Amino acid sequence: MPDYRDDLRLAHVLADAADAATMERFKALDLKVETKPDMTPVSEADKAAEELIRGHLQRARPRDAILGEEYGIEGTGPRRWVVDPIDGTKNYVRGVPVWATLISLTEAGEGGYQPVVGVVSAPALGRRWWAAKGHGAFSGRSLSSASRLHVSRVSKLSDASFAYSSLSGWEDQGRLDGFLDLTRAVWRTRGYGDFWPYMMVAEGSIDICAEPELSLWDMAANAIVVTEAGGSFTGLDGRPGPHSGNAAASNGVLHDELLGYLNQRY
């Protein structure tokens, strides 16, 4: 099995740089925010963080391709870094601390590029999570000061905690009835949103989560952290990995039931 520890160390360096840039502008009164063609917001901090990460990668890994939310794809080859400079921009621009930089290394393989390294850094929460293929998932302040993550062992949906982002996306896709049935079947629901539910699945504090519409950069880092923590990460179609345009994550035991509810009457 390839050793991805050098790439993981680099991803931490990238996250450190991004954290410094994004925290400097967090809650800034003069923060500039624009609306993209898809009507989602983008701040000057999103752009600056991605430019910073791209610059580091072009120096450290010049042969690798880069795919980012703000500036698209650059380069070709079997290795591709996938970057979301600020996952949770709407929170960021309103001063809510639930946002993170997502950095993943993906490699060409069966079924497309698959994540092999992931770092999720949420500096306003003081939290960071990471994983490398075959080496497990961890959380902590640094590579040398970390705790290994493992998903929960909850085996009954009636005992499970379910996290989601919003209702509107489920309704737009015609999946709202199944979603609501799921919320009635579980023990507890909370709308944490964005990257955070996936990290909580990985660390075992919740058991299932799902989102109806996502891009690759929203999912790649989350996917490797969840799976290396012993969980399952698929699309709503059940296809493993971050390539279905939506996501379902669980402790593995509850995954089939999660998908069953979200696909019923669909």
C-alpha positions as a LaTeX table, in Angstrom:
\begin{tabular}{lrrr}
\hline
Residue & $x$ (\AA) & $y$ (\AA) & $z$ (\AA) \\
\hline
Met1 & 0.00 & 0.00 & 0.00 \\
Pro2 & 1.36 & 3.47 & $-0.88$ \\
Asp3 & 2.51 & 5.65 & 2.01 \\
Tyr4 & 0.69 & 8.98 & 1.96 \\
Arg5 & 2.23 & 10.46 & 5.10 \\
Asp6 & 4.32 & 13.04 & 3.22 \\
Asp7 & 1.20 & 14.18 & 1.38 \\
Leu8 & $-0.67$ & 14.34 & 4.66 \\
Arg9 & 2.06 & 16.48 & 6.21 \\
Leu10 & 1.85 & 18.80 & 3.21 \\
Ala11 & $-1.93$ & 19.00 & 3.56 \\
His12 & $-1.45$ & 20.15 & 7.15 \\
Val13 & 0.97 & 22.86 & 6.00 \\
Leu14 & $-1.61$ & 23.98 & 3.44 \\
Ala15 & $-4.32$ & 24.03 & 6.11 \\
Asp16 & $-2.10$ & 26.06 & 8.46 \\
Ala17 & $-1.61$ & 28.69 & 5.76 \\
Ala18 & $-5.31$ & 28.78 & 4.90 \\
Asp19 & $-6.30$ & 29.03 & 8.57 \\
Ala20 & $-4.09$ & 32.07 & 9.06 \\
Ala21 & $-5.58$ & 33.78 & 6.00 \\
Thr22 & $-9.22$ & 33.01 & 6.76 \\
Met23 & $-9.04$ & 33.85 & 10.46 \\
Glu24 & $-7.45$ & 37.21 & 9.68 \\
Arg25 & $-10.57$ & 38.24 & 7.74 \\
Phe26 & $-13.20$ & 36.43 & 9.85 \\
Lys27 & $-15.69$ & 38.99 & 11.22 \\
Ala28 & $-13.86$ & 41.80 & 9.39 \\
Leu29 & $-16.21$ & 44.75 & 8.95 \\
Asp30 & $-14.85$ & 45.47 & 5.48 \\
Leu31 & $-15.02$ & 41.87 & 4.20 \\
Lys32 & $-16.00$ & 41.90 & 0.52 \\
Val33 & $-18.67$ & 39.39 & $-0.54$ \\
Glu34 & $-19.87$ & 38.71 & $-4.09$ \\
Thr35 & $-22.60$ & 36.49 & $-5.56$ \\
Lys36 & $-21.51$ & 33.76 & $-7.98$ \\
Pro37 & $-23.58$ & 32.76 & $-11.04$ \\
Asp38 & $-25.16$ & 29.91 & $-9.05$ \\
Met39 & $-26.34$ & 32.55 & $-6.54$ \\
Thr40 & $-24.06$ & 31.32 & $-3.75$ \\
Pro41 & $-21.80$ & 33.79 & $-1.93$ \\
Val42 & $-18.03$ & 34.01 & $-2.28$ \\
Ser43 & $-15.86$ & 36.22 & $-0.11$ \\
Glu44 & $-12.43$ & 37.70 & $-0.71$ \\
Ala45 & $-11.23$ & 35.22 & 1.93 \\
Asp46 & $-12.44$ & 32.24 & $-0.15$ \\
Lys47 & $-10.43$ & 33.46 & $-3.12$ \\
Ala48 & $-7.34$ & 34.39 & $-1.12$ \\
Ala49 & $-7.24$ & 31.02 & 0.68 \\
Glu50 & $-7.54$ & 29.06 & $-2.54$ \\
Glu51 & $-4.86$ & 31.16 & $-4.24$ \\
Leu52 & $-2.59$ & 30.56 & $-1.26$ \\
Ile53 & $-3.14$ & 26.77 & $-1.37$ \\
Arg54 & $-2.61$ & 26.68 & $-5.14$ \\
Gly55 & 0.64 & 28.61 & $-4.82$ \\
His56 & 1.96 & 26.18 & $-2.19$ \\
Leu57 & 0.97 & 23.15 & $-4.29$ \\
Gln58 & 2.52 & 24.51 & $-7.48$ \\
Arg59 & 5.83 & 24.78 & $-5.63$ \\
Ala60 & 5.65 & 21.55 & $-3.61$ \\
Arg61 & 3.81 & 19.25 & $-6.07$ \\
Pro62 & 4.22 & 20.82 & $-9.53$ \\
Arg63 & 3.20 & 17.62 & $-11.34$ \\
Asp64 & $-0.12$ & 17.27 & $-9.49$ \\
Ala65 & $-3.40$ & 18.68 & $-10.77$ \\
Ile66 & $-5.54$ & 20.99 & $-8.65$ \\
Leu67 & $-9.34$ & 21.30 & $-8.58$ \\
Gly68 & $-10.75$ & 24.12 & $-6.48$ \\
Glu69 & $-14.19$ & 25.58 & $-5.94$ \\
Glu70 & $-13.22$ & 29.11 & $-6.92$ \\
Tyr71 & $-10.75$ & 28.62 & $-9.79$ \\
Gly72 & $-11.61$ & 25.24 & $-11.32$ \\
Ile73 & $-9.23$ & 22.61 & $-12.66$ \\
Glu74 & $-5.56$ & 23.13 & $-13.44$ \\
Gly75 & $-3.20$ & 20.43 & $-14.69$ \\
Thr76 & $-3.63$ & 16.76 & $-15.54$ \\
Gly77 & $-2.35$ & 13.44 & $-14.30$ \\
Pro78 & $-3.17$ & 10.62 & $-11.92$ \\
Arg79 & $-2.95$ & 12.77 & $-8.76$ \\
Arg80 & $-5.37$ & 15.64 & $-8.17$ \\
Trp81 & $-5.74$ & 17.89 & $-5.12$ \\
Val82 & $-9.31$ & 18.95 & $-4.40$ \\
Val83 & $-9.84$ & 22.15 & $-2.41$ \\
Asp84 & $-12.78$ & 23.97 & $-0.85$ \\
Pro85 & $-11.17$ & 27.08 & 0.65 \\
Ile86 & $-14.14$ & 27.83 & 2.91 \\
Asp87 & $-16.86$ & 25.22 & 3.27 \\
Gly88 & $-19.65$ & 27.16 & 4.96 \\
Thr89 & $-19.16$ & 30.58 & 3.35 \\
Lys90 & $-22.66$ & 31.69 & 4.41 \\
Asn91 & $-21.66$ & 31.03 & 8.02 \\
Tyr92 & $-18.30$ & 32.73 & 7.50 \\
Val93 & $-19.76$ & 35.97 & 6.18 \\
Arg94 & $-22.32$ & 36.13 & 9.02 \\
Gly95 & $-19.77$ & 35.51 & 11.76 \\
Val96 & $-20.90$ & 31.95 & 12.57 \\
Pro97 & $-17.80$ & 29.88 & 13.46 \\
Val98 & $-18.95$ & 26.67 & 11.71 \\
Trp99 & $-16.84$ & 26.70 & 8.54 \\
Ala100 & $-13.72$ & 24.86 & 7.42 \\
Thr101 & $-11.06$ & 24.52 & 4.76 \\
Leu102 & $-11.29$ & 21.14 & 3.04 \\
Ile103 & $-8.16$ & 19.74 & 1.38 \\
Ser104 & $-7.97$ & 16.32 & $-0.24$ \\
Leu105 & $-5.55$ & 14.44 & $-2.44$ \\
Thr106 & $-7.29$ & 12.13 & $-4.89$ \\
Glu107 & $-5.78$ & 9.49 & $-7.17$ \\
Ala108 & $-7.09$ & 8.10 & $-10.42$ \\
Gly109 & $-8.63$ & 4.67 & $-9.96$ \\
Glu110 & $-11.64$ & 2.54 & $-10.66$ \\
Gly111 & $-14.75$ & 4.69 & $-10.66$ \\
Gly112 & $-12.81$ & 7.95 & $-11.05$ \\
Tyr113 & $-10.51$ & 9.86 & $-8.75$ \\
Gln114 & $-10.69$ & 8.56 & $-5.19$ \\
Pro115 & $-9.60$ & 10.46 & $-2.06$ \\
Val116 & $-6.48$ & 9.09 & $-0.36$ \\
Val117 & $-5.68$ & 12.03 & 1.96 \\
Gly118 & $-8.04$ & 14.49 & 3.60 \\
Val119 & $-7.72$ & 17.40 & 6.03 \\
Val120 & $-10.70$ & 19.31 & 7.42 \\
Ser121 & $-9.61$ & 22.38 & 9.37 \\
Ala122 & $-12.09$ & 24.53 & 11.30 \\
Pro123 & $-9.94$ & 27.20 & 12.96 \\
Ala124 & $-12.81$ & 29.24 & 14.43 \\
Leu125 & $-13.89$ & 26.08 & 16.29 \\
Gly126 & $-10.30$ & 25.22 & 17.18 \\
Arg127 & $-10.72$ & 21.80 & 15.55 \\
Arg128 & $-8.99$ & 19.80 & 12.82 \\
Trp129 & $-9.61$ & 16.30 & 11.48 \\
Trp130 & $-7.56$ & 14.29 & 9.00 \\
Ala131 & $-7.02$ & 10.89 & 7.42 \\
Ala132 & $-4.80$ & 9.04 & 4.97 \\
Lys133 & $-5.72$ & 5.82 & 3.20 \\
Gly134 & $-4.71$ & 2.83 & 5.27 \\
His135 & $-3.53$ & 4.94 & 8.20 \\
Gly136 & $-6.79$ & 5.75 & 10.01 \\
Ala137 & $-8.54$ & 9.01 & 10.89 \\
Phe138 & $-7.51$ & 11.44 & 13.62 \\
Ser139 & $-8.40$ & 14.69 & 15.30 \\
Gly140 & $-6.20$ & 17.06 & 17.26 \\
Arg141 & $-4.00$ & 20.12 & 17.09 \\
Ser142 & $-1.17$ & 18.50 & 15.12 \\
Leu143 & 0.07 & 15.21 & 13.68 \\
Ser144 & 2.00 & 14.58 & 16.89 \\
Ser145 & $-0.88$ & 15.50 & 19.21 \\
Ala146 & $-3.92$ & 13.60 & 18.00 \\
Ser147 & $-6.63$ & 11.13 & 18.94 \\
Arg148 & $-7.75$ & 8.33 & 16.65 \\
Leu149 & $-11.33$ & 8.52 & 15.46 \\
His150 & $-13.87$ & 5.73 & 15.30 \\
Val151 & $-17.53$ & 5.78 & 14.35 \\
Ser152 & $-20.26$ & 4.85 & 16.81 \\
Arg153 & $-21.63$ & 1.36 & 17.33 \\
Val154 & $-25.28$ & 2.40 & 17.49 \\
Ser155 & $-27.21$ & $-0.35$ & 15.71 \\
Lys156 & $-30.85$ & 0.78 & 15.97 \\
Leu157 & $-32.25$ & 3.70 & 14.01 \\
Ser158 & $-34.47$ & 4.54 & 16.99 \\
Asp159 & $-31.29$ & 5.18 & 19.01 \\
Ala160 & $-29.53$ & 7.17 & 16.27 \\
Ser161 & $-28.69$ & 10.85 & 15.99 \\
Phe162 & $-29.22$ & 12.28 & 12.47 \\
Ala163 & $-27.74$ & 15.55 & 11.17 \\
Tyr164 & $-28.64$ & 17.45 & 8.01 \\
Ser165 & $-28.24$ & 20.91 & 6.43 \\
Ser166 & $-31.67$ & 22.10 & 5.35 \\
Leu167 & $-35.11$ & 21.00 & 4.20 \\
Ser168 & $-35.35$ & 22.84 & 0.89 \\
Gly169 & $-32.91$ & 20.64 & $-1.03$ \\
Trp170 & $-34.79$ & 17.48 & $-0.10$ \\
Glu171 & $-38.05$ & 19.06 & $-1.21$ \\
Asp172 & $-36.55$ & 20.23 & $-4.51$ \\
Gln173 & $-35.51$ & 16.64 & $-5.28$ \\
Gly174 & $-38.84$ & 15.10 & $-4.32$ \\
Arg175 & $-37.23$ & 13.30 & $-1.37$ \\
Leu176 & $-38.87$ & 15.30 & 1.41 \\
Asp177 & $-41.36$ & 12.61 & 2.46 \\
Gly178 & $-38.61$ & 10.04 & 2.99 \\
Phe179 & $-36.48$ & 12.60 & 4.78 \\
Leu180 & $-39.30$ & 13.50 & 7.17 \\
Asp181 & $-40.06$ & 9.82 & 7.80 \\
Leu182 & $-36.40$ & 9.36 & 8.70 \\
Thr183 & $-36.50$ & 12.26 & 11.17 \\
Arg184 & $-39.46$ & 10.59 & 12.87 \\
Ala185 & $-37.71$ & 7.22 & 13.03 \\
Val186 & $-34.50$ & 8.40 & 14.71 \\
Trp187 & $-33.85$ & 9.39 & 18.31 \\
Arg188 & $-32.59$ & 12.91 & 17.59 \\
Thr189 & $-32.14$ & 15.36 & 14.71 \\
Arg190 & $-29.99$ & 18.46 & 14.43 \\
Gly191 & $-29.26$ & 20.80 & 11.49 \\
Tyr192 & $-25.52$ & 21.32 & 11.96 \\
Gly193 & $-24.80$ & 21.59 & 8.23 \\
Asp194 & $-21.76$ & 21.63 & 5.95 \\
Phe195 & $-18.61$ & 19.65 & 6.92 \\
Trp196 & $-19.39$ & 19.27 & 10.63 \\
Pro197 & $-21.89$ & 16.36 & 10.57 \\
Tyr198 & $-19.42$ & 14.19 & 8.65 \\
Met199 & $-16.73$ & 14.86 & 11.22 \\
Met200 & $-19.15$ & 14.04 & 14.02 \\
Val201 & $-20.01$ & 10.76 & 12.30 \\
Ala202 & $-16.27$ & 10.02 & 12.12 \\
Glu203 & $-15.75$ & 10.73 & 15.81 \\
Gly204 & $-18.88$ & 8.84 & 16.87 \\
Ser205 & $-20.86$ & 11.74 & 18.33 \\
Ile206 & $-23.65$ & 11.31 & 15.76 \\
Asp207 & $-24.55$ & 8.25 & 13.71 \\
Ile208 & $-25.91$ & 9.31 & 10.30 \\
Cys209 & $-26.00$ & 12.39 & 8.07 \\
Ala210 & $-26.90$ & 13.24 & 4.49 \\
Glu211 & $-27.10$ & 16.10 & 2.01 \\
Pro212 & $-29.08$ & 16.13 & $-1.26$ \\
Glu213 & $-26.85$ & 18.29 & $-3.48$ \\
Leu214 & $-23.08$ & 18.71 & $-3.25$ \\
Ser215 & $-19.95$ & 19.23 & $-5.35$ \\
Leu216 & $-16.83$ & 17.08 & $-5.27$ \\
Trp217 & $-14.88$ & 19.66 & $-3.25$ \\
Asp218 & $-17.60$ & 19.54 & $-0.57$ \\
Met219 & $-17.12$ & 15.80 & $-0.12$ \\
Ala220 & $-13.65$ & 14.49 & $-0.96$ \\
Ala221 & $-11.92$ & 15.30 & 2.34 \\
Asn222 & $-14.99$ & 14.33 & 4.38 \\
Ala223 & $-15.25$ & 10.98 & 2.60 \\
Ile224 & $-11.74$ & 9.75 & 3.46 \\
Val225 & $-12.08$ & 10.87 & 7.10 \\
Val226 & $-15.39$ & 9.02 & 7.52 \\
Thr227 & $-14.25$ & 5.82 & 5.84 \\
Glu228 & $-10.89$ & 5.70 & 7.63 \\
Ala229 & $-12.81$ & 6.09 & 10.90 \\
Gly230 & $-14.68$ & 2.88 & 10.03 \\
Gly231 & $-17.82$ & 4.45 & 8.57 \\
Ser232 & $-19.56$ & 4.43 & 5.21 \\
Phe233 & $-19.64$ & 7.35 & 2.75 \\
Thr234 & $-21.70$ & 7.01 & $-0.43$ \\
Gly235 & $-24.01$ & 8.92 & $-2.70$ \\
Leu236 & $-27.75$ & 8.56 & $-2.18$ \\
Asp237 & $-27.52$ & 6.01 & $-5.00$ \\
Gly238 & $-25.28$ & 3.86 & $-2.79$ \\
Arg239 & $-22.17$ & 4.37 & $-4.91$ \\
Pro240 & $-19.11$ & 4.55 & $-2.62$ \\
Gly241 & $-17.12$ & 7.77 & $-2.59$ \\
Pro242 & $-17.78$ & 11.44 & $-3.35$ \\
His243 & $-18.93$ & 11.27 & $-6.97$ \\
Ser244 & $-22.73$ & 11.14 & $-6.89$ \\
Gly245 & $-23.52$ & 14.83 & $-6.44$ \\
Asn246 & $-24.94$ & 14.14 & $-2.98$ \\
Ala247 & $-23.86$ & 12.27 & 0.12 \\
Ala248 & $-24.89$ & 9.88 & 2.86 \\
Ala249 & $-22.54$ & 9.05 & 5.71 \\
Ser250 & $-23.01$ & 6.69 & 8.61 \\
Asn251 & $-21.35$ & 4.39 & 11.11 \\
Gly252 & $-21.84$ & 1.65 & 8.50 \\
Val253 & $-24.30$ & $-0.38$ & 10.53 \\
Leu254 & $-27.18$ & 2.00 & 9.74 \\
His255 & $-26.25$ & 2.82 & 6.16 \\
Asp256 & $-28.75$ & 0.67 & 4.31 \\
Glu257 & $-31.60$ & 1.98 & 6.45 \\
Leu258 & $-30.45$ & 5.56 & 5.90 \\
Leu259 & $-30.47$ & 5.10 & 2.12 \\
Gly260 & $-33.78$ & 3.26 & 2.25 \\
Tyr261 & $-35.56$ & 6.18 & 3.86 \\
Leu262 & $-34.00$ & 8.83 & 1.63 \\
Asn263 & $-34.85$ & 6.91 & $-1.54$ \\
Gln264 & $-38.38$ & 5.82 & $-0.64$ \\
Arg265 & $-41.08$ & 7.02 & $-3.01$ \\
Tyr266 & $-38.36$ & 8.72 & $-5.04$ \\
\hline
\end{tabular}
